[in-house]
mmCIF file of C-alpha atoms in Angstrom:
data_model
loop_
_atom_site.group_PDB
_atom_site.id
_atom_site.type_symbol
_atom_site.label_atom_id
_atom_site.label_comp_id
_atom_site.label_asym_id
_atom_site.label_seq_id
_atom_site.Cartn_x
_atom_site.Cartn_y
_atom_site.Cartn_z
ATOM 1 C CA UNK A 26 19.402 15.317 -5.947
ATOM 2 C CA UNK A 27 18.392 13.011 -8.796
ATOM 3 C CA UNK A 28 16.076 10.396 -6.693
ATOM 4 C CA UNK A 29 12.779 11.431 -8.057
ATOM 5 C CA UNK A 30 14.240 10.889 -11.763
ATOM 6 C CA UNK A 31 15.626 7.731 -10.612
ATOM 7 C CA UNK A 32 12.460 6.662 -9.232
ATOM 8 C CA UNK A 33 10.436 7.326 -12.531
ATOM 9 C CA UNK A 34 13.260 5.814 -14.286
ATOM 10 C CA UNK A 35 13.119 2.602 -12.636
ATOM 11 C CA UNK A 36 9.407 2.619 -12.947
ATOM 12 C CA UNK A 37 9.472 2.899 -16.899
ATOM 13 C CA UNK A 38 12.160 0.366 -16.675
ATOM 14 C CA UNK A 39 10.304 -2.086 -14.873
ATOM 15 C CA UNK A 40 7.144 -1.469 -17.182
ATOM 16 C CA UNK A 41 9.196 -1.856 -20.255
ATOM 17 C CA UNK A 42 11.168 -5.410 -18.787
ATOM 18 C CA UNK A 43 7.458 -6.427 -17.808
ATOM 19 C CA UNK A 44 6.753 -6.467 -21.669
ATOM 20 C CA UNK A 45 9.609 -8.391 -22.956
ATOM 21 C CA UNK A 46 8.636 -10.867 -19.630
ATOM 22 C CA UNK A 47 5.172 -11.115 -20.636
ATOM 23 C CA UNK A 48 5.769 -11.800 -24.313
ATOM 24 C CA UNK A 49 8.149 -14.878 -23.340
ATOM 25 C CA UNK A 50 5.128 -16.167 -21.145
ATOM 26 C CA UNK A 51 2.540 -15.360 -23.904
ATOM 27 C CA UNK A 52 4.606 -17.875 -26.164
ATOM 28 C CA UNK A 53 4.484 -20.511 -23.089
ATOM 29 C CA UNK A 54 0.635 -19.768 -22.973
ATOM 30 C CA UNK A 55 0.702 -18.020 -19.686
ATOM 31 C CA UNK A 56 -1.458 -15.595 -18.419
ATOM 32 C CA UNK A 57 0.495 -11.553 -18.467
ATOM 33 C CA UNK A 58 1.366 -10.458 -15.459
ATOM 34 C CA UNK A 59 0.413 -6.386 -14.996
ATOM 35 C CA UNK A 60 1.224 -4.157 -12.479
ATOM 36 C CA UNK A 61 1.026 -0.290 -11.210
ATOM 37 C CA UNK A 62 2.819 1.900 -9.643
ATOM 38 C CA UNK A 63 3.316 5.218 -7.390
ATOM 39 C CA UNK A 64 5.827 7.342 -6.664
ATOM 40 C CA UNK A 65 5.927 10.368 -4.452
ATOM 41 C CA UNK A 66 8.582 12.644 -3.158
ATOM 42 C CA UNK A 67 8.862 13.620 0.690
ATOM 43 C CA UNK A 68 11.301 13.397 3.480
ATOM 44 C CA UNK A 69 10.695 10.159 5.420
ATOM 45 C CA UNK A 70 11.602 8.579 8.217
ATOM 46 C CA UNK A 71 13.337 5.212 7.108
ATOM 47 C CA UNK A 72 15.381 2.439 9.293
ATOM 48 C CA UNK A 73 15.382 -0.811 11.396
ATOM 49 C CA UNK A 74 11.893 -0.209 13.676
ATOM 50 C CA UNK A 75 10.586 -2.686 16.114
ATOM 51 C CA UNK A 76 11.199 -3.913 19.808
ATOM 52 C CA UNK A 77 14.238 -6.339 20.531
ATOM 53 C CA UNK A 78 11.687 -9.776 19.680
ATOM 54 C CA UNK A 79 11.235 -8.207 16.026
ATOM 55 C CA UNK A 80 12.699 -5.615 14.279
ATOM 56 C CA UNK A 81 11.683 -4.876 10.489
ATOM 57 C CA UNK A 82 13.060 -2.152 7.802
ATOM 58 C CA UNK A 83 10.660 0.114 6.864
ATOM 59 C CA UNK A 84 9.235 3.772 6.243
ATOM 60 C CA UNK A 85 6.419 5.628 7.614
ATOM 61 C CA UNK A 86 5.347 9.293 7.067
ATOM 62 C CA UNK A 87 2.761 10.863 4.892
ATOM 63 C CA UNK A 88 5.158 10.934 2.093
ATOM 64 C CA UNK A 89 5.099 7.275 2.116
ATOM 65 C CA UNK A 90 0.890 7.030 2.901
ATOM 66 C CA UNK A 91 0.658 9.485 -0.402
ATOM 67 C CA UNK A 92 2.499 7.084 -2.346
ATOM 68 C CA UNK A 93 0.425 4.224 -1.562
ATOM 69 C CA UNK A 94 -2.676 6.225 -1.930
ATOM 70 C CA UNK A 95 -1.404 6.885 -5.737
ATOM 71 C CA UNK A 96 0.134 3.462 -5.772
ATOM 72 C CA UNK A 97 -3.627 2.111 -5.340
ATOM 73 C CA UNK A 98 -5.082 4.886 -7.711
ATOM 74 C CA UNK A 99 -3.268 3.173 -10.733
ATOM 75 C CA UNK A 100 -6.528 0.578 -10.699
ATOM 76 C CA UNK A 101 -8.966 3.210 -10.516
ATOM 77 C CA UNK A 102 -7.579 4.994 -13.836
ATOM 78 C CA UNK A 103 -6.242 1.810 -15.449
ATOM 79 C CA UNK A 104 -2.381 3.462 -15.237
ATOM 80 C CA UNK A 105 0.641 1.877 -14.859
ATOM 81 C CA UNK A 106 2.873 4.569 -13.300
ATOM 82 C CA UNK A 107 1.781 7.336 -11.208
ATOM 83 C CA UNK A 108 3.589 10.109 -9.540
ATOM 84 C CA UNK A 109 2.419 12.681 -7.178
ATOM 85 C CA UNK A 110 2.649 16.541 -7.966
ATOM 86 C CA UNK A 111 5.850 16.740 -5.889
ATOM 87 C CA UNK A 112 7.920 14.161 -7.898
ATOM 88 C CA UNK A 113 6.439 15.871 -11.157
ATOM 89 C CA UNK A 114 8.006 18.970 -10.065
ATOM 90 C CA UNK A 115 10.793 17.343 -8.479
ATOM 91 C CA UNK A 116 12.054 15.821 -11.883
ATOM 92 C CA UNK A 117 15.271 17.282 -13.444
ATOM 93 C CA UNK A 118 14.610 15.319 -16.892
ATOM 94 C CA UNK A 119 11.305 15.594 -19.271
ATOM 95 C CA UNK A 120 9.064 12.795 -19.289
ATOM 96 C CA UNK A 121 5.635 12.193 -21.103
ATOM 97 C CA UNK A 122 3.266 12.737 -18.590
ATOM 98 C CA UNK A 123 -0.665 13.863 -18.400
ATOM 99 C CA UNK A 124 -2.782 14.956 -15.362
ATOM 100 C CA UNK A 125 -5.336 12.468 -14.069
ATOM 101 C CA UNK A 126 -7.085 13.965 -11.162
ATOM 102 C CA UNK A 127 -6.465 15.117 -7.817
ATOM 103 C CA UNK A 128 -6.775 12.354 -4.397
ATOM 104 C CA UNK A 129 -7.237 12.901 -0.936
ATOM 105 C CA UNK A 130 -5.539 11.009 1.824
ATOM 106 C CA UNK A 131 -7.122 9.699 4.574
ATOM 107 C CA UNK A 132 -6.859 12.594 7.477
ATOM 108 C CA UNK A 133 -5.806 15.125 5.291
ATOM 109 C CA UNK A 134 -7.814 18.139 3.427
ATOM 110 C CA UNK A 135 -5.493 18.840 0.818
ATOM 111 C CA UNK A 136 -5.699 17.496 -2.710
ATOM 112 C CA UNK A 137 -2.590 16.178 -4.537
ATOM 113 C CA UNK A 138 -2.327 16.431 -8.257
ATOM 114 C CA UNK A 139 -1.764 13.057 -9.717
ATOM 115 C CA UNK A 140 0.376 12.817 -13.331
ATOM 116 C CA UNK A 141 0.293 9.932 -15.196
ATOM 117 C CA UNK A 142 3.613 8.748 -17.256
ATOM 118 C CA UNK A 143 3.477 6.930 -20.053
ATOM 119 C CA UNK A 144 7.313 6.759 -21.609
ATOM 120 C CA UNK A 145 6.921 2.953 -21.392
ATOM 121 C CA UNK A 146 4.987 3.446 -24.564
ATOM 122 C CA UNK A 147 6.316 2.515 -28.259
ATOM 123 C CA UNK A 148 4.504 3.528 -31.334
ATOM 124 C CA UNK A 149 3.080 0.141 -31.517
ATOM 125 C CA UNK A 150 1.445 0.320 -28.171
ATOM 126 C CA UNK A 151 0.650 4.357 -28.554
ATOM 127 C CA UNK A 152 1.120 5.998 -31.720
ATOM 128 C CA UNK A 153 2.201 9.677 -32.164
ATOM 129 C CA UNK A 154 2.369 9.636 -28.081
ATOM 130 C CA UNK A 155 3.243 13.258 -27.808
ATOM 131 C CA UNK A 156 0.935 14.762 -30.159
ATOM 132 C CA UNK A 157 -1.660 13.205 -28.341
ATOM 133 C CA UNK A 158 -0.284 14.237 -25.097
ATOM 134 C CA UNK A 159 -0.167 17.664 -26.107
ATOM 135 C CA UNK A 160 -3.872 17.656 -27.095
ATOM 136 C CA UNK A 161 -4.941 15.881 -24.028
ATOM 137 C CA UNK A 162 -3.604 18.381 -21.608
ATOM 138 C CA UNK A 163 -4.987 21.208 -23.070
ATOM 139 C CA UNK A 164 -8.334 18.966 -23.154
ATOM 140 C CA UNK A 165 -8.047 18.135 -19.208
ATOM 141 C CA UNK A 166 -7.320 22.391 -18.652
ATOM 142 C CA UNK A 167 -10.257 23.139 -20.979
ATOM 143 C CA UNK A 168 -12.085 20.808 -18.456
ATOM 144 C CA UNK A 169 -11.345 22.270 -15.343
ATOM 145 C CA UNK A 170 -11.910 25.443 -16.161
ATOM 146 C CA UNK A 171 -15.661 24.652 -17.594
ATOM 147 C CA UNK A 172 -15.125 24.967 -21.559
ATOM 148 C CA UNK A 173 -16.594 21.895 -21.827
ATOM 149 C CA UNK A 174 -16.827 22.185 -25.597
ATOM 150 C CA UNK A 175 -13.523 22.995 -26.096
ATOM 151 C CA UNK A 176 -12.336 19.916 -23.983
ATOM 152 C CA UNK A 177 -14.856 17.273 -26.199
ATOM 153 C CA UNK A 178 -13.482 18.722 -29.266
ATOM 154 C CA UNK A 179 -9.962 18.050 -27.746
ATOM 155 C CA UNK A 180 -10.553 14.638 -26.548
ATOM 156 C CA UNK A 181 -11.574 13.789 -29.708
ATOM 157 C CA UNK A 182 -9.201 14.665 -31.301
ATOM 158 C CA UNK A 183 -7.119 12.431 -29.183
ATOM 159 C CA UNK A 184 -9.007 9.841 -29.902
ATOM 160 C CA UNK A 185 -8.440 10.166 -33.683
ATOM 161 C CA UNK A 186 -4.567 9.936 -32.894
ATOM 162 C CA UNK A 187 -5.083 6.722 -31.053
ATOM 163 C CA UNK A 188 -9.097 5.046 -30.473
ATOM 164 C CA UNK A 189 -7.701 2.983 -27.945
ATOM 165 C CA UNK A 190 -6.722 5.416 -25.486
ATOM 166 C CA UNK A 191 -9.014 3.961 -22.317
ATOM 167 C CA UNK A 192 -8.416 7.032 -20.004
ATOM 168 C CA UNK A 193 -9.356 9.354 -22.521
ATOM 169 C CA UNK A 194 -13.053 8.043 -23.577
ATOM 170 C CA UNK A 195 -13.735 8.044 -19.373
ATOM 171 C CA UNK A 196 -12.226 11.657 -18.994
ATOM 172 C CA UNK A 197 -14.607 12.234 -22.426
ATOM 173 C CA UNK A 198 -17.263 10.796 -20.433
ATOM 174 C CA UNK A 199 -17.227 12.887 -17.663
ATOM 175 C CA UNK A 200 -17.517 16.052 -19.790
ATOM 176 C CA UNK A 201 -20.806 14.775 -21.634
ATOM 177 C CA UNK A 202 -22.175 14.248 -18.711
ATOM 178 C CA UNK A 203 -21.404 17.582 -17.381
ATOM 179 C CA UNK A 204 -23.296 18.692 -20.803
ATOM 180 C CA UNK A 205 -26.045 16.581 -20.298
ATOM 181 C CA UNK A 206 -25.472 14.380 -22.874
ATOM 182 C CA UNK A 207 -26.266 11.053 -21.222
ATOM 183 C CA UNK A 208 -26.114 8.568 -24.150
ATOM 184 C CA UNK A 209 -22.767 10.182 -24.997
ATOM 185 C CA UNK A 210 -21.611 10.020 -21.765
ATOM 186 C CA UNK A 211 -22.576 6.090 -21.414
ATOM 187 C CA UNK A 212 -21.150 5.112 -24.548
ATOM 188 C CA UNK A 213 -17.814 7.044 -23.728
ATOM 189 C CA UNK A 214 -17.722 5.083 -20.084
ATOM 190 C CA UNK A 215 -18.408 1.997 -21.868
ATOM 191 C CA UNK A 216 -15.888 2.235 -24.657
ATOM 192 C CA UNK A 217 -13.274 3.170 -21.289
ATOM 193 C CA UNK A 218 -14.208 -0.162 -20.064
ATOM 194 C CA UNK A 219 -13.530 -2.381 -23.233
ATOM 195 C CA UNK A 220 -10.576 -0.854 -24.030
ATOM 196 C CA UNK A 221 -9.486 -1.755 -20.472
ATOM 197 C CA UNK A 222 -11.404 -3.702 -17.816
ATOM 198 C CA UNK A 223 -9.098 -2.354 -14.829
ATOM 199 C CA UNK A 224 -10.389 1.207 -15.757
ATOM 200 C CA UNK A 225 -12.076 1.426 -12.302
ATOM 201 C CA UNK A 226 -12.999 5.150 -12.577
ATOM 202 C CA UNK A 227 -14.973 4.673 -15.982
ATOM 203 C CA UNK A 228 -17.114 1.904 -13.949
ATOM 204 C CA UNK A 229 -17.652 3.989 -10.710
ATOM 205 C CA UNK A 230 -18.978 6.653 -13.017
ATOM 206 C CA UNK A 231 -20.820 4.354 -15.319
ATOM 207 C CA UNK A 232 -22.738 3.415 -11.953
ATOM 208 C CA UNK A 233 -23.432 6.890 -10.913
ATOM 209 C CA UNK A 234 -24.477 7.686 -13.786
ATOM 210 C CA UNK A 235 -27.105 4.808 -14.423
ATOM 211 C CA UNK A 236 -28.537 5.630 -10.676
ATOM 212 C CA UNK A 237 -29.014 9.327 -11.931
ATOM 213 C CA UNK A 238 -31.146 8.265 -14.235
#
């Protein structure tokens, strides 16, 4: 009954081993080492599948297609630990989480809510994590339902709780656009993209936005 918890678990696990792993190579002037990850909860099909000449473990269903799909979105929004909207409501425990977007995959018609988790975190990395969660949520609601306003003044005020907050300044970017306000909007996508260069959204919508104009 517990799998999806142990799943995110493990994930926040791994991301917060990663760190002590990457300082020890930082001292032996190595490059870090960075990852992402999805996780999705379905019923599967899961064994030993093959012919007699070669026979592999593995597991095949949508379930496991979803989680790749999210596995490969972590790039696009510069995350480290995605999980679809079934493990989010799968989870027994609380964990810091925030909605990213929705993703398609291939074949199917239905979007999936994607939620990103961020307990890996300390207050050296994020400061004052859950006030700023708090603020961002109601920022990405206030976006989907068109108070555009509302969500810039939200936003912002995430971004006075921590300026480096990548995802933020792109989701930021996409409501000044929305508003027309271009030079906002391309300052927001570019401040995404220093703040972290594997923010592929913020530089697909950087693009767009340049052709558009």
């Amino acid at each position: 009954d517990d799998d999806p918890d142990r799943a995110v678990r493990a994930a926040i696990r791994m991301m917060t081993d990663l760190k002590t792993f990457n300082e020890k190579r930082a001292n032996e002037g190595k490059m870090a080492i960075d990852h992402g990850m999805g996780i999705n909860t379905d019923s599967i099909v899961s064994g030993n599948i093959g012919s007699p000449k070669r026979m592999d473990y593995t597991v095949i269903g949508d379930g496991v297609n979803l989680a790749a799909r999210i596995e490969s979105a972590c790039k696009q929004y510069g995350a480290h630990i995605l999980i679809s909207e079934f493990t989010y409501k799968a989870v027994k425990a609380t964990y810091r989480t925030r909605q990213v977007d929705y993703v398609i995959v291939k074949g199917k018609t239905e979007p999936v809510g994607v939620y990103e988790v961020l307990d890996f975190h300390d207050d050296d990395s994020y400061p004052n994590l859950v006030e700023a969660l708090g603020l961002f949520n109601d920022g990405y609601r206030s976006w989907n339902i068109g108070k555009w306003d509302q969500a810039i003044k939200l936003f912002n005020s995430v971004l006075k709780i921590n300026p480096n907050d990548s995802e933020c300044y792109s989701n930021k970017g996409i409501v000044n656009f929305k508003l027309k306000n271009t030079e906002e909007a391309i300052s927001d996508y570019k401040k995404a993209i220093s703040l972290d260069k594997n923010n592929y959204n913020a530089f697909f919508n950087l693009g767009n936005l340049y052709k558009e104009i």
